[in-house]
Amino acid sequence: MNENEQKLFSIWRDKAIKYQDITPLKFGMSQEAVTAAFGEPDTVSTMKAGGRPLILKYQDIEFHFDERTRRGLYLIYSDCETDLSITAEHIQ
C-alpha cells in the first residue's frame, strides 16, 4: 500500500473496529474489489485456491475469501490488540 492507501485503510480500520461497519466492503465481494478499495495487500496467505491466495492481509487485519465456492469475502479478522472478527451470517 502506498502512503495514501495506508491512511485510508487506517480510517476504515478504526470505523470497522468501533462500529463493525465494513463499508465500502460487502461480504461476497471479490479480491479484486478489495484491492480496488485498499490497494495491494501487505501480505497474502500461502494457502491458495485456483492459484489465488485465500487471505489478504492489510496492517493487522485479514480478509478471508472462499473462492472455491465463488462466495468471495466471508470473514474479516484480527487477533491483535483489537480481537476483531466480523462474519457474514448468510451470503446469498
mmCIF file as gemmi writes it, N, C-alpha and C atoms, coordinates in Angstrom:
data_model
loop_
_atom_site.group_PDB
_atom_site.id
_atom_site.type_symbol
_atom_site.label_atom_id
_atom_site.label_alt_id
_atom_site.label_comp_id
_atom_site.label_asym_id
_atom_site.label_entity_id
_atom_site.label_seq_id
_atom_site.pdbx_PDB_ins_code
_atom_site.Cartn_x
_atom_site.Cartn_y
_atom_site.Cartn_z
_atom_site.occupancy
_atom_site.B_iso_or_equiv
_atom_site.pdbx_formal_charge
_atom_site.auth_seq_id
_atom_site.auth_asym_id
_atom_site.pdbx_PDB_model_num
ATOM 1 N N . MET Axp A 1 ? 0.849 -1.18 0 1 0 ? 1 A 1
ATOM 2 C CA . MET Axp A 1 ? 0 0 0 1 0 ? 1 A 1
ATOM 3 C C . MET Axp A 1 ? 0.887 1.234 0 1 0 ? 1 A 1
ATOM 4 N N . ASN Axp A 2 ? 0.451 2.225 -0.763 1 0 ? 2 A 1
ATOM 5 C CA . ASN Axp A 2 ? 1.172 3.488 -0.714 1 0 ? 2 A 1
ATOM 6 C C . ASN Axp A 2 ? 0.694 4.29 0.501 1 0 ? 2 A 1
ATOM 7 N N . GLU Axp A 3 ? 1.303 5.425 0.735 1 0 ? 3 A 1
ATOM 8 C CA . GLU Axp A 3 ? 1.007 6.214 1.935 1 0 ? 3 A 1
ATOM 9 C C . GLU Axp A 3 ? -0.456 6.648 2.003 1 0 ? 3 A 1
ATOM 10 N N . ASN Axp A 4 ? -1.025 7.086 0.89 1 0 ? 4 A 1
ATOM 11 C CA . ASN Axp A 4 ? -2.424 7.5 0.867 1 0 ? 4 A 1
ATOM 12 C C . ASN Axp A 4 ? -3.345 6.319 1.144 1 0 ? 4 A 1
ATOM 13 N N . GLU Axp A 5 ? -3.059 5.157 0.541 1 0 ? 5 A 1
ATOM 14 C CA . GLU Axp A 5 ? -3.859 3.957 0.784 1 0 ? 5 A 1
ATOM 15 C C . GLU Axp A 5 ? -3.766 3.531 2.248 1 0 ? 5 A 1
ATOM 16 N N . GLN Axp A 6 ? -2.594 3.681 2.85 1 0 ? 6 A 1
ATOM 17 C CA . GLN Axp A 6 ? -2.429 3.344 4.264 1 0 ? 6 A 1
ATOM 18 C C . GLN Axp A 6 ? -3.288 4.241 5.154 1 0 ? 6 A 1
ATOM 19 N N . LYS Axp A 7 ? -3.335 5.525 4.841 1 0 ? 7 A 1
ATOM 20 C CA . LYS Axp A 7 ? -4.163 6.454 5.619 1 0 ? 7 A 1
ATOM 21 C C . LYS Axp A 7 ? -5.638 6.108 5.486 1 0 ? 7 A 1
ATOM 22 N N . LEU Axp A 8 ? -6.08 5.85 4.243 1 0 ? 8 A 1
ATOM 23 C CA . LEU Axp A 8 ? -7.482 5.491 4.021 1 0 ? 8 A 1
ATOM 24 C C . LEU Axp A 8 ? -7.835 4.184 4.726 1 0 ? 8 A 1
ATOM 25 N N . PHE Axp A 9 ? -6.906 3.212 4.671 1 0 ? 9 A 1
ATOM 26 C CA . PHE Axp A 9 ? -7.167 1.947 5.346 1 0 ? 9 A 1
ATOM 27 C C . PHE Axp A 9 ? -7.243 2.138 6.853 1 0 ? 9 A 1
ATOM 28 N N . SER Axp A 10 ? -6.393 2.967 7.419 1 0 ? 10 A 1
ATOM 29 C CA . SER Axp A 10 ? -6.418 3.21 8.866 1 0 ? 10 A 1
ATOM 30 C C . SER Axp A 10 ? -7.747 3.823 9.3 1 0 ? 10 A 1
ATOM 31 N N . ILE Axp A 11 ? -8.29 4.717 8.504 1 0 ? 11 A 1
ATOM 32 C CA . ILE Axp A 11 ? -9.606 5.309 8.791 1 0 ? 11 A 1
ATOM 33 C C . ILE Axp A 11 ? -10.667 4.22 8.755 1 0 ? 11 A 1
ATOM 34 N N . TRP Axp A 12 ? -10.629 3.376 7.696 1 0 ? 12 A 1
ATOM 35 C CA . TRP Axp A 12 ? -11.586 2.272 7.574 1 0 ? 12 A 1
ATOM 36 C C . TRP Axp A 12 ? -11.456 1.326 8.767 1 0 ? 12 A 1
ATOM 37 N N . ARG Axp A 13 ? -10.213 0.982 9.141 1 0 ? 13 A 1
ATOM 38 C CA . ARG Axp A 13 ? -9.941 0.057 10.245 1 0 ? 13 A 1
ATOM 39 C C . ARG Axp A 13 ? -10.564 0.553 11.546 1 0 ? 13 A 1
ATOM 40 N N . ASP Axp A 14 ? -10.353 1.828 11.859 1 0 ? 14 A 1
ATOM 41 C CA . ASP Axp A 14 ? -10.903 2.395 13.088 1 0 ? 14 A 1
ATOM 42 C C . ASP Axp A 14 ? -12.426 2.321 13.105 1 0 ? 14 A 1
ATOM 43 N N . LYS Axp A 15 ? -13.053 2.601 11.959 1 0 ? 15 A 1
ATOM 44 C CA . LYS Axp A 15 ? -14.518 2.541 11.857 1 0 ? 15 A 1
ATOM 45 C C . LYS Axp A 15 ? -15.007 1.099 11.997 1 0 ? 15 A 1
ATOM 46 N N . ALA Axp A 16 ? -14.311 0.165 11.388 1 0 ? 16 A 1
ATOM 47 C CA . ALA Axp A 16 ? -14.707 -1.245 11.473 1 0 ? 16 A 1
ATOM 48 C C . ALA Axp A 16 ? -14.606 -1.758 12.905 1 0 ? 16 A 1
ATOM 49 N N . ILE Axp A 17 ? -13.543 -1.377 13.6 1 0 ? 17 A 1
ATOM 50 C CA . ILE Axp A 17 ? -13.35 -1.826 14.977 1 0 ? 17 A 1
ATOM 51 C C . ILE Axp A 17 ? -14.392 -1.221 15.904 1 0 ? 17 A 1
ATOM 52 N N . LYS Axp A 18 ? -14.62 0.066 15.778 1 0 ? 18 A 1
ATOM 53 C CA . LYS Axp A 18 ? -15.53 0.757 16.697 1 0 ? 18 A 1
ATOM 54 C C . LYS Axp A 18 ? -16.995 0.437 16.443 1 0 ? 18 A 1
ATOM 55 N N . TYR Axp A 19 ? -17.387 0.395 15.141 1 0 ? 19 A 1
ATOM 56 C CA . TYR Axp A 19 ? -18.806 0.266 14.81 1 0 ? 19 A 1
ATOM 57 C C . TYR Axp A 19 ? -19.165 -1.029 14.083 1 0 ? 19 A 1
ATOM 58 N N . GLN Axp A 20 ? -18.154 -1.86 13.773 1 0 ? 20 A 1
ATOM 59 C CA . GLN Axp A 20 ? -18.349 -3.065 12.969 1 0 ? 20 A 1
ATOM 60 C C . GLN Axp A 20 ? -18.998 -2.707 11.621 1 0 ? 20 A 1
ATOM 61 N N . ASP Axp A 21 ? -18.667 -1.533 11.125 1 0 ? 21 A 1
ATOM 62 C CA . ASP Axp A 21 ? -19.142 -1.047 9.83 1 0 ? 21 A 1
ATOM 63 C C . ASP Axp A 21 ? -18.04 -1.306 8.81 1 0 ? 21 A 1
ATOM 64 N N . ILE Axp A 22 ? -18.309 -2.148 7.821 1 0 ? 22 A 1
ATOM 65 C CA . ILE Axp A 22 ? -17.268 -2.504 6.855 1 0 ? 22 A 1
ATOM 66 C C . ILE Axp A 22 ? -17.408 -1.771 5.524 1 0 ? 22 A 1
ATOM 67 N N . THR Axp A 23 ? -18.315 -0.803 5.443 1 0 ? 23 A 1
ATOM 68 C CA . THR Axp A 23 ? -18.49 -0.013 4.225 1 0 ? 23 A 1
ATOM 69 C C . THR Axp A 23 ? -17.159 0.588 3.806 1 0 ? 23 A 1
ATOM 70 N N . PRO Axp A 24 ? -16.732 0.553 2.586 1 0 ? 24 A 1
ATOM 71 C CA . PRO Axp A 24 ? -17.416 0.228 1.343 1 0 ? 24 A 1
ATOM 72 C C . PRO Axp A 24 ? -17.363 -1.253 0.98 1 0 ? 24 A 1
ATOM 73 N N . LEU Axp A 25 ? -16.808 -2.086 1.858 1 0 ? 25 A 1
ATOM 74 C CA . LEU Axp A 25 ? -16.756 -3.512 1.56 1 0 ? 25 A 1
ATOM 75 C C . LEU Axp A 25 ? -18.111 -4.159 1.785 1 0 ? 25 A 1
ATOM 76 N N . LYS Axp A 26 ? -18.306 -5.311 1.134 1 0 ? 26 A 1
ATOM 77 C CA . LYS Axp A 26 ? -19.519 -6.104 1.318 1 0 ? 26 A 1
ATOM 78 C C . LYS Axp A 26 ? -19.104 -7.56 1.332 1 0 ? 26 A 1
ATOM 79 N N . PHE Axp A 27 ? -19.761 -8.351 2.153 1 0 ? 27 A 1
ATOM 80 C CA . PHE Axp A 27 ? -19.485 -9.773 2.135 1 0 ? 27 A 1
ATOM 81 C C . PHE Axp A 27 ? -19.888 -10.342 0.784 1 0 ? 27 A 1
ATOM 82 N N . GLY Axp A 28 ? -19.067 -11.255 0.294 1 0 ? 28 A 1
ATOM 83 C CA . GLY Axp A 28 ? -19.295 -11.847 -1.009 1 0 ? 28 A 1
ATOM 84 C C . GLY Axp A 28 ? -18.514 -11.174 -2.125 1 0 ? 28 A 1
ATOM 85 N N . MET Axp A 29 ? -17.92 -10.025 -1.85 1 0 ? 29 A 1
ATOM 86 C CA . MET Axp A 29 ? -17.186 -9.319 -2.913 1 0 ? 29 A 1
ATOM 87 C C . MET Axp A 29 ? -15.875 -10.04 -3.228 1 0 ? 29 A 1
ATOM 88 N N . SER Axp A 30 ? -15.348 -9.77 -4.397 1 0 ? 30 A 1
ATOM 89 C CA . SER Axp A 30 ? -14.139 -10.427 -4.883 1 0 ? 30 A 1
ATOM 90 C C . SER Axp A 30 ? -12.873 -9.801 -4.296 1 0 ? 30 A 1
ATOM 91 N N . GLN Axp A 31 ? -11.766 -10.516 -4.456 1 0 ? 31 A 1
ATOM 92 C CA . GLN Axp A 31 ? -10.477 -9.983 -4.056 1 0 ? 31 A 1
ATOM 93 C C . GLN Axp A 31 ? -10.144 -8.729 -4.854 1 0 ? 31 A 1
ATOM 94 N N . GLU Axp A 32 ? -10.502 -8.721 -6.13 1 0 ? 32 A 1
ATOM 95 C CA . GLU Axp A 32 ? -10.236 -7.552 -6.972 1 0 ? 32 A 1
ATOM 96 C C . GLU Axp A 32 ? -10.928 -6.31 -6.431 1 0 ? 32 A 1
ATOM 97 N N . ALA Axp A 33 ? -12.141 -6.476 -5.924 1 0 ? 33 A 1
ATOM 98 C CA . ALA Axp A 33 ? -12.879 -5.342 -5.373 1 0 ? 33 A 1
ATOM 99 C C . ALA Axp A 33 ? -12.204 -4.819 -4.095 1 0 ? 33 A 1
ATOM 100 N N . VAL Axp A 34 ? -11.683 -5.727 -3.268 1 0 ? 34 A 1
ATOM 101 C CA . VAL Axp A 34 ? -10.984 -5.304 -2.049 1 0 ? 34 A 1
ATOM 102 C C . VAL Axp A 34 ? -9.7 -4.563 -2.414 1 0 ? 34 A 1
ATOM 103 N N . THR Axp A 35 ? -8.942 -5.093 -3.373 1 0 ? 35 A 1
ATOM 104 C CA . THR Axp A 35 ? -7.701 -4.411 -3.754 1 0 ? 35 A 1
ATOM 105 C C . THR Axp A 35 ? -7.997 -3.098 -4.475 1 0 ? 35 A 1
ATOM 106 N N . ALA Axp A 36 ? -9.137 -2.991 -5.13 1 0 ? 36 A 1
ATOM 107 C CA . ALA Axp A 36 ? -9.519 -1.711 -5.728 1 0 ? 36 A 1
ATOM 108 C C . ALA Axp A 36 ? -9.788 -0.67 -4.638 1 0 ? 36 A 1
ATOM 109 N N . ALA Axp A 37 ? -10.327 -1.112 -3.517 1 0 ? 37 A 1
ATOM 110 C CA . ALA Axp A 37 ? -10.632 -0.194 -2.411 1 0 ? 37 A 1
ATOM 111 C C . ALA Axp A 37 ? -9.392 0.181 -1.61 1 0 ? 37 A 1
ATOM 112 N N . PHE Axp A 38 ? -8.486 -0.785 -1.379 1 0 ? 38 A 1
ATOM 113 C CA . PHE Axp A 38 ? -7.369 -0.56 -0.458 1 0 ? 38 A 1
ATOM 114 C C . PHE Axp A 38 ? -5.989 -0.663 -1.09 1 0 ? 38 A 1
ATOM 115 N N . GLY Axp A 39 ? -5.886 -1.019 -2.349 1 0 ? 39 A 1
ATOM 116 C CA . GLY Axp A 39 ? -4.582 -1.212 -2.973 1 0 ? 39 A 1
ATOM 117 C C . GLY Axp A 39 ? -4.089 -2.631 -2.734 1 0 ? 39 A 1
ATOM 118 N N . GLU Axp A 40 ? -2.85 -2.872 -3.09 1 0 ? 40 A 1
ATOM 119 C CA . GLU Axp A 40 ? -2.27 -4.201 -2.918 1 0 ? 40 A 1
ATOM 120 C C . GLU Axp A 40 ? -2.092 -4.502 -1.431 1 0 ? 40 A 1
ATOM 121 N N . PRO Axp A 41 ? -2.376 -5.739 -1.009 1 0 ? 41 A 1
ATOM 122 C CA . PRO Axp A 41 ? -2.233 -6.092 0.404 1 0 ? 41 A 1
ATOM 123 C C . PRO Axp A 41 ? -0.774 -6.093 0.842 1 0 ? 41 A 1
ATOM 124 N N . ASP Axp A 42 ? -0.568 -5.99 2.149 1 0 ? 42 A 1
ATOM 125 C CA . ASP Axp A 42 ? 0.779 -6.051 2.71 1 0 ? 42 A 1
ATOM 126 C C . ASP Axp A 42 ? 1.343 -7.463 2.567 1 0 ? 42 A 1
ATOM 127 N N . THR Axp A 43 ? 0.503 -8.468 2.809 1 0 ? 43 A 1
ATOM 128 C CA . THR Axp A 43 ? 0.892 -9.868 2.642 1 0 ? 43 A 1
ATOM 129 C C . THR Axp A 43 ? -0.314 -10.676 2.192 1 0 ? 43 A 1
ATOM 130 N N . VAL Axp A 44 ? -0.046 -11.866 1.683 1 0 ? 44 A 1
ATOM 131 C CA . VAL Axp A 44 ? -1.109 -12.799 1.301 1 0 ? 44 A 1
ATOM 132 C C . VAL Axp A 44 ? -0.771 -14.166 1.875 1 0 ? 44 A 1
ATOM 133 N N . SER Axp A 45 ? -1.788 -15.011 1.991 1 0 ? 45 A 1
ATOM 134 C CA . SER Axp A 45 ? -1.569 -16.347 2.547 1 0 ? 45 A 1
ATOM 135 C C . SER Axp A 45 ? -0.897 -17.257 1.533 1 0 ? 45 A 1
ATOM 136 N N . THR Axp A 46 ? -0.269 -18.296 2.04 1 0 ? 46 A 1
ATOM 137 C CA . THR Axp A 46 ? 0.31 -19.31 1.164 1 0 ? 46 A 1
ATOM 138 C C . THR Axp A 46 ? -0.745 -20.335 0.763 1 0 ? 46 A 1
ATOM 139 N N . MET Axp A 47 ? -1.855 -20.402 1.508 1 0 ? 47 A 1
ATOM 140 C CA . MET Axp A 47 ? -2.962 -21.291 1.122 1 0 ? 47 A 1
ATOM 141 C C . MET Axp A 47 ? -3.653 -20.668 -0.08 1 0 ? 47 A 1
ATOM 142 N N . LYS Axp A 48 ? -3.867 -21.479 -1.103 1 0 ? 48 A 1
ATOM 143 C CA . LYS Axp A 48 ? -4.441 -20.944 -2.334 1 0 ? 48 A 1
ATOM 144 C C . LYS Axp A 48 ? -5.562 -21.835 -2.836 1 0 ? 48 A 1
ATOM 145 N N . ALA Axp A 49 ? -6.446 -21.247 -3.611 1 0 ? 49 A 1
ATOM 146 C CA . ALA Axp A 49 ? -7.495 -21.973 -4.319 1 0 ? 49 A 1
ATOM 147 C C . ALA Axp A 49 ? -7.487 -21.435 -5.736 1 0 ? 49 A 1
ATOM 148 N N . GLY Axp A 50 ? -7.32 -22.304 -6.699 1 0 ? 50 A 1
ATOM 149 C CA . GLY Axp A 50 ? -7.267 -21.861 -8.084 1 0 ? 50 A 1
ATOM 150 C C . GLY Axp A 50 ? -6.119 -20.911 -8.341 1 0 ? 50 A 1
ATOM 151 N N . GLY Axp A 51 ? -5.018 -21.063 -7.599 1 0 ? 51 A 1
ATOM 152 C CA . GLY Axp A 51 ? -3.854 -20.202 -7.775 1 0 ? 51 A 1
ATOM 153 C C . GLY Axp A 51 ? -3.944 -18.858 -7.078 1 0 ? 51 A 1
ATOM 154 N N . ARG Axp A 52 ? -5.035 -18.605 -6.373 1 0 ? 52 A 1
ATOM 155 C CA . ARG Axp A 52 ? -5.229 -17.316 -5.687 1 0 ? 52 A 1
ATOM 156 C C . ARG Axp A 52 ? -5.144 -17.504 -4.18 1 0 ? 52 A 1
ATOM 157 N N . PRO Axp A 53 ? -4.54 -16.544 -3.465 1 0 ? 53 A 1
ATOM 158 C CA . PRO Axp A 53 ? -4.467 -16.664 -2.003 1 0 ? 53 A 1
ATOM 159 C C . PRO Axp A 53 ? -5.866 -16.586 -1.388 1 0 ? 53 A 1
ATOM 160 N N . LEU Axp A 54 ? -6.057 -17.296 -0.289 1 0 ? 54 A 1
ATOM 161 C CA . LEU Axp A 54 ? -7.351 -17.274 0.393 1 0 ? 54 A 1
ATOM 162 C C . LEU Axp A 54 ? -7.453 -16.155 1.421 1 0 ? 54 A 1
ATOM 163 N N . ILE Axp A 55 ? -6.316 -15.547 1.768 1 0 ? 55 A 1
ATOM 164 C CA . ILE Axp A 55 ? -6.31 -14.465 2.758 1 0 ? 55 A 1
ATOM 165 C C . ILE Axp A 55 ? -5.462 -13.306 2.243 1 0 ? 55 A 1
ATOM 166 N N . LEU Axp A 56 ? -6.033 -12.103 2.291 1 0 ? 56 A 1
ATOM 167 C CA . LEU Axp A 56 ? -5.29 -10.87 2.031 1 0 ? 56 A 1
ATOM 168 C C . LEU Axp A 56 ? -5.14 -10.162 3.365 1 0 ? 56 A 1
ATOM 169 N N . LYS Axp A 57 ? -3.938 -9.669 3.672 1 0 ? 57 A 1
ATOM 170 C CA . LYS Axp A 57 ? -3.72 -9.006 4.954 1 0 ? 57 A 1
ATOM 171 C C . LYS Axp A 57 ? -3.258 -7.569 4.727 1 0 ? 57 A 1
ATOM 172 N N . TYR Axp A 58 ? -3.97 -6.662 5.387 1 0 ? 58 A 1
ATOM 173 C CA . TYR Axp A 58 ? -3.633 -5.24 5.396 1 0 ? 58 A 1
ATOM 174 C C . TYR Axp A 58 ? -3.396 -4.862 6.847 1 0 ? 58 A 1
ATOM 175 N N . GLN Axp A 59 ? -2.216 -4.314 7.139 1 0 ? 59 A 1
ATOM 176 C CA . GLN Axp A 59 ? -1.822 -3.993 8.509 1 0 ? 59 A 1
ATOM 177 C C . GLN Axp A 59 ? -2.063 -5.23 9.374 1 0 ? 59 A 1
ATOM 178 N N . ASP Axp A 60 ? -2.916 -5.164 10.382 1 0 ? 60 A 1
ATOM 179 C CA . ASP Axp A 60 ? -3.154 -6.322 11.256 1 0 ? 60 A 1
ATOM 180 C C . ASP Axp A 60 ? -4.502 -6.987 10.996 1 0 ? 60 A 1
ATOM 181 N N . ILE Axp A 61 ? -5.139 -6.671 9.878 1 0 ? 61 A 1
ATOM 182 C CA . ILE Axp A 61 ? -6.466 -7.217 9.579 1 0 ? 61 A 1
ATOM 183 C C . ILE Axp A 61 ? -6.399 -8.146 8.378 1 0 ? 61 A 1
ATOM 184 N N . GLU Axp A 62 ? -7.013 -9.325 8.539 1 0 ? 62 A 1
ATOM 185 C CA . GLU Axp A 62 ? -7.06 -10.334 7.481 1 0 ? 62 A 1
ATOM 186 C C . GLU Axp A 62 ? -8.44 -10.348 6.833 1 0 ? 62 A 1
ATOM 187 N N . PHE Axp A 63 ? -8.44 -10.473 5.516 1 0 ? 63 A 1
ATOM 188 C CA . PHE Axp A 63 ? -9.672 -10.622 4.746 1 0 ? 63 A 1
ATOM 189 C C . PHE Axp A 63 ? -9.653 -12.029 4.16 1 0 ? 63 A 1
ATOM 190 N N . HIS Axp A 64 ? -10.599 -12.863 4.59 1 0 ? 64 A 1
ATOM 191 C CA . HIS Axp A 64 ? -10.651 -14.265 4.179 1 0 ? 64 A 1
ATOM 192 C C . HIS Axp A 64 ? -11.665 -14.436 3.047 1 0 ? 64 A 1
ATOM 193 N N . PHE Axp A 65 ? -11.256 -15.221 2.041 1 0 ? 65 A 1
ATOM 194 C CA . PHE Axp A 65 ? -12.082 -15.442 0.856 1 0 ? 65 A 1
ATOM 195 C C . PHE Axp A 65 ? -12.336 -16.923 0.656 1 0 ? 65 A 1
ATOM 196 N N . ASP Axp A 66 ? -13.489 -17.239 0.11 1 0 ? 66 A 1
ATOM 197 C CA . ASP Axp A 66 ? -13.819 -18.605 -0.257 1 0 ? 66 A 1
ATOM 198 C C . ASP Axp A 66 ? -14.029 -18.619 -1.76 1 0 ? 66 A 1
ATOM 199 N N . GLU Axp A 67 ? -12.947 -18.682 -2.486 1 0 ? 67 A 1
ATOM 200 C CA . GLU Axp A 67 ? -13.012 -18.637 -3.949 1 0 ? 67 A 1
ATOM 201 C C . GLU Axp A 67 ? -13.475 -19.953 -4.544 1 0 ? 67 A 1
ATOM 202 N N . ARG Axp A 68 ? -13.35 -21.045 -3.797 1 0 ? 68 A 1
ATOM 203 C CA . ARG Axp A 68 ? -13.755 -22.346 -4.338 1 0 ? 68 A 1
ATOM 204 C C . ARG Axp A 68 ? -15.24 -22.398 -4.615 1 0 ? 68 A 1
ATOM 205 N N . THR Axp A 69 ? -16.034 -21.756 -3.788 1 0 ? 69 A 1
ATOM 206 C CA . THR Axp A 69 ? -17.474 -21.75 -3.992 1 0 ? 69 A 1
ATOM 207 C C . THR Axp A 69 ? -17.954 -20.415 -4.565 1 0 ? 69 A 1
ATOM 208 N N . ARG Axp A 70 ? -16.996 -19.577 -4.95 1 0 ? 70 A 1
ATOM 209 C CA . ARG Axp A 70 ? -17.299 -18.26 -5.532 1 0 ? 70 A 1
ATOM 210 C C . ARG Axp A 70 ? -18.161 -17.382 -4.627 1 0 ? 70 A 1
ATOM 211 N N . ARG Axp A 71 ? -17.932 -17.519 -3.32 1 0 ? 71 A 1
ATOM 212 C CA . ARG Axp A 71 ? -18.687 -16.706 -2.373 1 0 ? 71 A 1
ATOM 213 C C . ARG Axp A 71 ? -17.925 -15.452 -1.978 1 0 ? 71 A 1
ATOM 214 N N . GLY Axp A 72 ? -16.665 -15.367 -2.334 1 0 ? 72 A 1
ATOM 215 C CA . GLY Axp A 72 ? -15.89 -14.165 -2.069 1 0 ? 72 A 1
ATOM 216 C C . GLY Axp A 72 ? -15.603 -13.934 -0.6 1 0 ? 72 A 1
ATOM 217 N N . LEU Axp A 73 ? -15.553 -12.663 -0.212 1 0 ? 73 A 1
ATOM 218 C CA . LEU Axp A 73 ? -15.212 -12.267 1.15 1 0 ? 73 A 1
ATOM 219 C C . LEU Axp A 73 ? -16.23 -12.824 2.138 1 0 ? 73 A 1
ATOM 220 N N . TYR Axp A 74 ? -15.736 -13.551 3.162 1 0 ? 74 A 1
ATOM 221 C CA . TYR Axp A 74 ? -16.669 -14.081 4.156 1 0 ? 74 A 1
ATOM 222 C C . TYR Axp A 74 ? -16.237 -13.822 5.605 1 0 ? 74 A 1
ATOM 223 N N . LEU Axp A 75 ? -14.999 -13.343 5.825 1 0 ? 75 A 1
ATOM 224 C CA . LEU Axp A 75 ? -14.545 -13.098 7.187 1 0 ? 75 A 1
ATOM 225 C C . LEU Axp A 75 ? -13.534 -11.963 7.198 1 0 ? 75 A 1
ATOM 226 N N . ILE Axp A 76 ? -13.682 -11.06 8.159 1 0 ? 76 A 1
ATOM 227 C CA . ILE Axp A 76 ? -12.705 -10.007 8.43 1 0 ? 76 A 1
ATOM 228 C C . ILE Axp A 76 ? -12.235 -10.255 9.846 1 0 ? 76 A 1
ATOM 229 N N . TYR Axp A 77 ? -10.92 -10.44 10.022 1 0 ? 77 A 1
ATOM 230 C CA . TYR Axp A 77 ? -10.407 -10.95 11.291 1 0 ? 77 A 1
ATOM 231 C C . TYR Axp A 77 ? -9.082 -10.301 11.681 1 0 ? 77 A 1
ATOM 232 N N . SER Axp A 78 ? -8.911 -10.103 12.98 1 0 ? 78 A 1
ATOM 233 C CA . SER Axp A 78 ? -7.626 -9.695 13.539 1 0 ? 78 A 1
ATOM 234 C C . SER Axp A 78 ? -7.52 -10.261 14.945 1 0 ? 78 A 1
ATOM 235 N N . ASP Axp A 79 ? -6.382 -10.887 15.253 1 0 ? 79 A 1
ATOM 236 C CA . ASP Axp A 79 ? -6.179 -11.385 16.608 1 0 ? 79 A 1
ATOM 237 C C . ASP Axp A 79 ? -5.203 -10.509 17.372 1 0 ? 79 A 1
ATOM 238 N N . CYS Axp A 80 ? -4.905 -9.353 16.818 1 0 ? 80 A 1
ATOM 239 C CA . CYS Axp A 80 ? -4.012 -8.413 17.505 1 0 ? 80 A 1
ATOM 240 C C . CYS Axp A 80 ? -4.769 -7.723 18.626 1 0 ? 80 A 1
ATOM 241 N N . GLU Axp A 81 ? -4.36 -6.554 18.969 1 0 ? 81 A 1
ATOM 242 C CA . GLU Axp A 81 ? -4.923 -5.833 20.097 1 0 ? 81 A 1
ATOM 243 C C . GLU Axp A 81 ? -6.43 -5.657 20.03 1 0 ? 81 A 1
ATOM 244 N N . THR Axp A 82 ? -7.029 -5.745 18.845 1 0 ? 82 A 1
ATOM 245 C CA . THR Axp A 82 ? -8.446 -5.452 18.693 1 0 ? 82 A 1
ATOM 246 C C . THR Axp A 82 ? -9.345 -6.663 18.841 1 0 ? 82 A 1
ATOM 247 N N . ASP Axp A 83 ? -8.829 -7.867 18.611 1 0 ? 83 A 1
ATOM 248 C CA . ASP Axp A 83 ? -9.622 -9.091 18.635 1 0 ? 83 A 1
ATOM 249 C C . ASP Axp A 83 ? -10.893 -8.911 17.81 1 0 ? 83 A 1
ATOM 250 N N . LEU Axp A 84 ? -10.719 -8.562 16.553 1 0 ? 84 A 1
ATOM 251 C CA . LEU Axp A 84 ? -11.813 -8.274 15.635 1 0 ? 84 A 1
ATOM 252 C C . LEU Axp A 84 ? -12.193 -9.521 14.854 1 0 ? 84 A 1
ATOM 253 N N . SER Axp A 85 ? -13.485 -9.803 14.764 1 0 ? 85 A 1
ATOM 254 C CA . SER Axp A 85 ? -13.975 -10.891 13.936 1 0 ? 85 A 1
ATOM 255 C C . SER Axp A 85 ? -15.377 -10.539 13.456 1 0 ? 85 A 1
ATOM 256 N N . ILE Axp A 86 ? -15.498 -10.243 12.161 1 0 ? 86 A 1
ATOM 257 C CA . ILE Axp A 86 ? -16.791 -9.895 11.574 1 0 ? 86 A 1
ATOM 258 C C . ILE Axp A 86 ? -17.041 -10.899 10.46 1 0 ? 86 A 1
ATOM 259 N N . THR Axp A 87 ? -18.181 -11.593 10.524 1 0 ? 87 A 1
ATOM 260 C CA . THR Axp A 87 ? -18.507 -12.585 9.515 1 0 ? 87 A 1
ATOM 261 C C . THR Axp A 87 ? -19.858 -12.291 8.886 1 0 ? 87 A 1
ATOM 262 N N . ALA Axp A 88 ? -20.047 -12.849 7.716 1 0 ? 88 A 1
ATOM 263 C CA . ALA Axp A 88 ? -21.354 -12.764 7.065 1 0 ? 88 A 1
ATOM 264 C C . ALA Axp A 88 ? -22.219 -13.876 7.65 1 0 ? 88 A 1
ATOM 265 N N . GLU Axp A 89 ? -23.397 -13.541 8.123 1 0 ? 89 A 1
ATOM 266 C CA . GLU Axp A 89 ? -24.27 -14.575 8.649 1 0 ? 89 A 1
ATOM 267 C C . GLU Axp A 89 ? -24.814 -15.436 7.516 1 0 ? 89 A 1
ATOM 268 N N . HIS Axp A 90 ? -25.077 -14.796 6.398 1 0 ? 90 A 1
ATOM 269 C CA . HIS Axp A 90 ? -25.598 -15.532 5.254 1 0 ? 90 A 1
ATOM 270 C C . HIS Axp A 90 ? -25.217 -14.785 3.991 1 0 ? 90 A 1
ATOM 271 N N . ILE Axp A 91 ? -24.5 -15.451 3.111 1 0 ? 91 A 1
ATOM 272 C CA . ILE Axp A 91 ? -24.128 -14.848 1.84 1 0 ? 91 A 1
ATOM 273 C C . ILE Axp A 91 ? -25.009 -15.46 0.773 1 0 ? 91 A 1
ATOM 274 N N . GLN Axp A 92 ? -25.698 -14.621 0.056 1 0 ? 92 A 1
ATOM 275 C CA . GLN Axp A 92 ? -26.6 -15.123 -0.982 1 0 ? 92 A 1
ATOM 276 C C . GLN Axp A 92 ? -25.879 -15.233 -2.304 1 0 ? 92 A 1
